[in-house]
Phi, psi and omega in degrees: 000000187297340182275359189250149178280158185280160168284124183251137173296154192241135160255111190298127175287156176298150183303325182294342180293335182247333182303138177090349180278133177225144179212156180292151189278071176258153178291141184281162173275173175301136180200179184299142183273184186286163168222181196271137169205089186311144006267012181225200182244134175233173185259173177294174181311138193278136170294341181304324179296320178297325185265015188298128182269146181294344177229157176280120182295148178254157183294127175266159179304133178083357181257139180243098182270152181220144178239358186299318182298314182291323178295319179297320180295319180297318179301319180295321180295328180288339181287319181185156181278152179284152177281133175275105187286313179252110186302127176073011182214146179257022178206168185295158177295158183290115179252011182253166176226176179298338179296340180278353180275128178287114182228351182267124180287120180246342180212146169231122184245139180254108181278328177100343174214165189296122182281123183258336184205146179209150184203126176285147176298138183289338182254319185256109197291346183246013175259130182229139178259135178228149174231147189238175182283357175250013176089001179285153165233146178221153175236125183247143167261108189298316186297319182269355182062024186253134172276108189271350176204150180206135177223133170268156184288137167204152174279125186289322182216090184297335182293335181268356181283153178291159178298320177301322179292316179300320179294319180296321180287327177292322181288319182209110185279350181292145182208147183234153171279122175272326180201139171223143181198163179270153168289167184304328180260359177078007181275343181230146169235146181241145181228126176255131184250166184283357175227101164063325202263143164235132176237144175236146178235146167273135185244131175252155184294348176274004180093001181285133174248128179243125179303133182244289182225143173239121186241124172277090199270318188218156170280116186097205183282149169263110192273338181198154173222158176206156176257149182206167178234062184288333183230045178073323177267159183289134178236158175246132176255132179233157172217157187203185181294342180277012172074015183243161169243134180231153179237134185229148172289126186291335182274313185263341185078006182290137179289136183244314183218153167229131179245123182239145179160338175287149181259353178224170179307141181274126189268323184207159175228150180215095178282152179198176179212137173218133178051043179067006175267113181261136186208172179228123167277143174223149175232143178246171186283357169268006177085005180283132173255127176233162177223145189227139165268165182276060183220000177059028179259013176103171181291142180266340177220162177210093183238163179257128175280144175302135181097334175054040176210229187284118185223138171242154181236149179204146175267157168296164186301327181273002175077014185256346184229137185247131181233157170219152178222129181212162179232137179278170178297335179275357178092011177273125184257148185222117173248121186223158167252139182260145167269105185297324185291338182249344185069029184236160178285126181268325186205136177243127184267138183258171173116004180275151175291141171291136181061062178301144181269085182110172180279125182284132177258152180216168176205165179236158177204153172057019183057025188218324188242149170242146177223142178217148178265119184201144176057042177062028180207178175248130180249140183239143175232145161284135184302335183262008182225128186282346181272151178300130180280313179195168179222165172208145175260007177054041180065022174086172176087012179270150173288176183299318179231078184294148173274150185209159179202132173276153165281173190300320184276353180076013181272340178233148177225123177263137180221139182283152180245165182283349180253037174064038179227192180222136170253140178251120178257148184220150166268190183299319179297317180295322178296319178295320180299313181295318178299317182297314183286328175296318178296319179294320178297320180296317180299317182290327180293336179278338182266180179286156178300147179246164179285150185250339183270118185296339182273353177265121184286140182293156176299148179255124177268118181273185187296337181270358179089001178272162186249137177228170176057044179273123180274155179289145178287159178281153178297142183273153170274148190303315188284357184256010183297139175056042181219135180263129177265115180297149177274107179237237186289353179284014178079154183287357174281343181241089196243349186206172177295136187274003180260002179278125176281131182294128177283114187258011178288130180291138176232076190297315184295317180295318178301315183297318180297318181296319181291328178291321185284338180272135179225132180299134175286120180240103184267117187243347178222163188290348180291342184258011175204173173252126182221146181217123171275121185294137182296140183212116180279343180266113181259115175206173185260018181294151179272150170272111185258339175219143184213133182221141160278145170291158183296335178282344184077014183264349187205164176232135180244128179240144174242123180272164179292350174271010176076011180257134177267148173231138183235123176251133180238135170268149179238156177287130174203184183297324180283336183222072187297334179282336183077005182270164183299141180203154176276356182272337184230131181285135176275180177257132171288108194270143177211137179294164184296337180285350174077003183283154174263149176272099190236131178284153169288147177237157185271342181208190184275003183233070181295342182301333183269352183283152174271118183268155177213154188204149175209142186245141179288158185300322183269011176064019183264339184223148175229135176254131191206154176208148178224052179095343177254213178295156172280128182248144173249116184254147168274121185288343179279320186250350185066011180284147174280117181280320177193165174228155178200176180055061178293142177283170355277159352283162180273149175285138181239346177201143181236138175211132180278142173298135185290341183251349181210108185287356174277347181258127180235131170272123183241113173285142188239160179292337183271017176083355181268165171240122182258126176268106194247130176263107184289336183290322180253007176054057186211137173278117183281322179198160175241132180257129183236131180183341180268162181251346175225179186301155179280131181239355179200145176219141177211129177265145167235112178290327179297316180272349181060045183222161168244129174251131180243152174224154184223177176289356173272007181059033180247144173250135176233139177247127183241136175285132177295329177277100178093344175063026175280153180280124182273320179193165176214158182202134171274135177289144188273143178287137175289169180304145178068016178243135181298145180235145003281158179284151169223164178121160183305134179232128181248153179226146176209130177281142172294166178302333180285357177063014182239316181271147189234127173271125179244128187238125174222156182302338183268348188187159163251142179220144172251121183245153179264188185291350178254014183061029173269134180282117180277321178199157181215164178221135180235144179299129172215226195306303187291322179229080189280341187286156176299152179281133178259333183192156175199152184200152174288150167289166185297331178268359177076007184268344181232159169235126175260130180232136174256152184232155186288354172267004178097350180285158174233130178252140176247119187245150166290129187288331184282330185245348187058033172276134179285123179250346181200141174239126178255113180285152180299333180294343182281337183231352178250123179289134179299335179287342181265319183209148176281149181304137178086350182274337178234153181204162178290128172274329184206145175243134173245141179252141181298143184289343180223352177250099188295343182260005178252134178227160171238138182247123174263121192258163179283355175259008178093353181279155172235125180246135170260129186229135177207164180300156183295326178257128183303331182263002182267172182239174178279109174067198180230138181298141177301151181295149180232140179221125179057034179081359183250159179252145179296147184288336176200162182246330175199163186302325183295335183253004184303131178071002179252347178253339190299139175283119186262143172291159181298140178298146179245000000 
């Protein structure tokens, strides 16, 4: 659920705030999701009021304007007012502390020239892109301290450049990066330069950069760029010294829109979307703020930014709060929050130095904190408090107004230094992340190079020790010659330098020695791990059918087969200073003061047979759930039902939020269909048909722009998000000695790279690629003979945890599906509670930031938290690797049960 915005409580805007607004029917960007206003769902206060145009726009040729959404919304508002969930606030209460702010310096990187712009990768939390004052760009892996890519500026095709650009380069060849940033999925990076040019590169996880498009975008400097999805395909927004904003197709470089109206150079752009209204904020160096729809009908607002000079704007991570930070020509800095519905300043933050030395830069994180570089330090604010919360000088060496950027999770903060470098600051989560990836990099550096292209199948070592099916290596980039890239946060699928030719000479004796020395970790008693059965005052035999960690890692939510939810919360104390879930400290089974239970509606008197489904909001404030009856939206603070929808038949069996619009939900149904449902207008937009039995799994990939579904028919279907047509389908193949065709619940989950897919069936685990081709599979045999009951990726994507119906848990390497650890049921289930083999995990949940911690939801109603005995240790030891290949077996007991199998034919 990490890609989705939270459900926000609503203070209903007046009907006039939305009436009269019309916009072209483009798909929205990620933005705040719906909240409750019986009898349906409506959105938070509308940005439309902020963007209100003095005249009603008329339809232009080729534009399709619509008013149905706003009229429907107004009708709902007339029915009843929304409930104010959090009194006096439009967002959840503050559950964070100063400990969550990254202030400890964990890395210092030397770029070699003055860093002008920096941006963390949206998917891989320790990869950072930087641009400098001499036109260079670099990509760093923070954990390994390695610069994995570097490019100096050059014009790719001077012949296609305009004469003004050629003249400017002839007069002065110096050029600086004004802005560099990643696309939403991290597959593309864009660079805006101080002279005319925008360049884009395609980025691979092995560090390879491929030139993509060069755009002669503006006369003069290109001051800012941003990525957007105004017409379903990815676009680049640019602004420049020529006082214009332009929109370009990111793939083709084709010009799409030009927005004119500023009277001075445009300094920054900030695209966003609310209520399907897509728009762009822009600021110019005269302090004017304007906003534009994608219709070329002129600016929708004209406001003055405090300071009347260089100003940037940014939304909170959940898209519900708008901030700006700017500096006047006299050096007075202003950080403010805007009231979008009024177009007025809501809050002004204090604490800046008078006469700041340079333009102050800022960033937001966790929907809670603001940070700005000022007075040779970094200053932090709580979004709800105008006074400075805390500061840090990052051990010194910062410029007067350092540039800074948080990573997506807010665990790391990059800040520029006065000696042409970058310091990386971390909170406790960030420190653990860096330590973990540093350790992994060290382990990989001791071993032989591994293959980096996930689509190239690894060499297969046969029983005689010879290697077959070796694929050719990819061409190397010049600056990467003779260098090994450690496998860190770029996933274990991208582990080494791509110019190394795989050594295919057999080394039988070395292989044999390594296989003898490696032994599978087999944990059979509780002394070798930390385990905790969560306290439960309600004793019944209900099964745990769904289990989730909250996104904060502070609580665990379970849904029983009796349709009742249970919530356990950990609290901060001396034994548990972080307040996060742990097997060392028992949490509290939480219940609101009103004593009500969070219970789903059921369709009949036997909810035990219903297929349950559940989804949690990003801010952990709301949960959407169903147990065979209507889908219910609960407030996690009060356990109250906010609204219900989608009454059966058919019953909902799986829920998944659209990655670009949290108002759109894909709902798998018992009748084999998938309904694409718009909760805002209470309407099914389309039904997808292709399965033969009920839907048991759904997974979106924003990178591939697809939805993959799985069913009890053991079939996988891939649907294009654009138009919802079926792109392909495939039945998973039965392993040897298994009857075909397969039937039974099949689950799917995308890897962090948004390309590889974990497919789980009782007969097998499978890793599939973007074409639904099976790259490797694993089937239960000798070491773990029981059928698979559940499986899931770890939060970092490096492991797969699988539960079995005999109670065992297997820990696998995600790239190879090699078993590295087996946890016997005797290690976490007390013999006094259950006899061996009588209980087993129905579902496994993985901690959102601790890759080695899992929670097991059992068929006897218990929930166990399990983690290694040492907080810094891992599950087992990775199997030995030689020449990029994995041994076919490690000992007779495990023979044929660990080997990564090619897809059945």
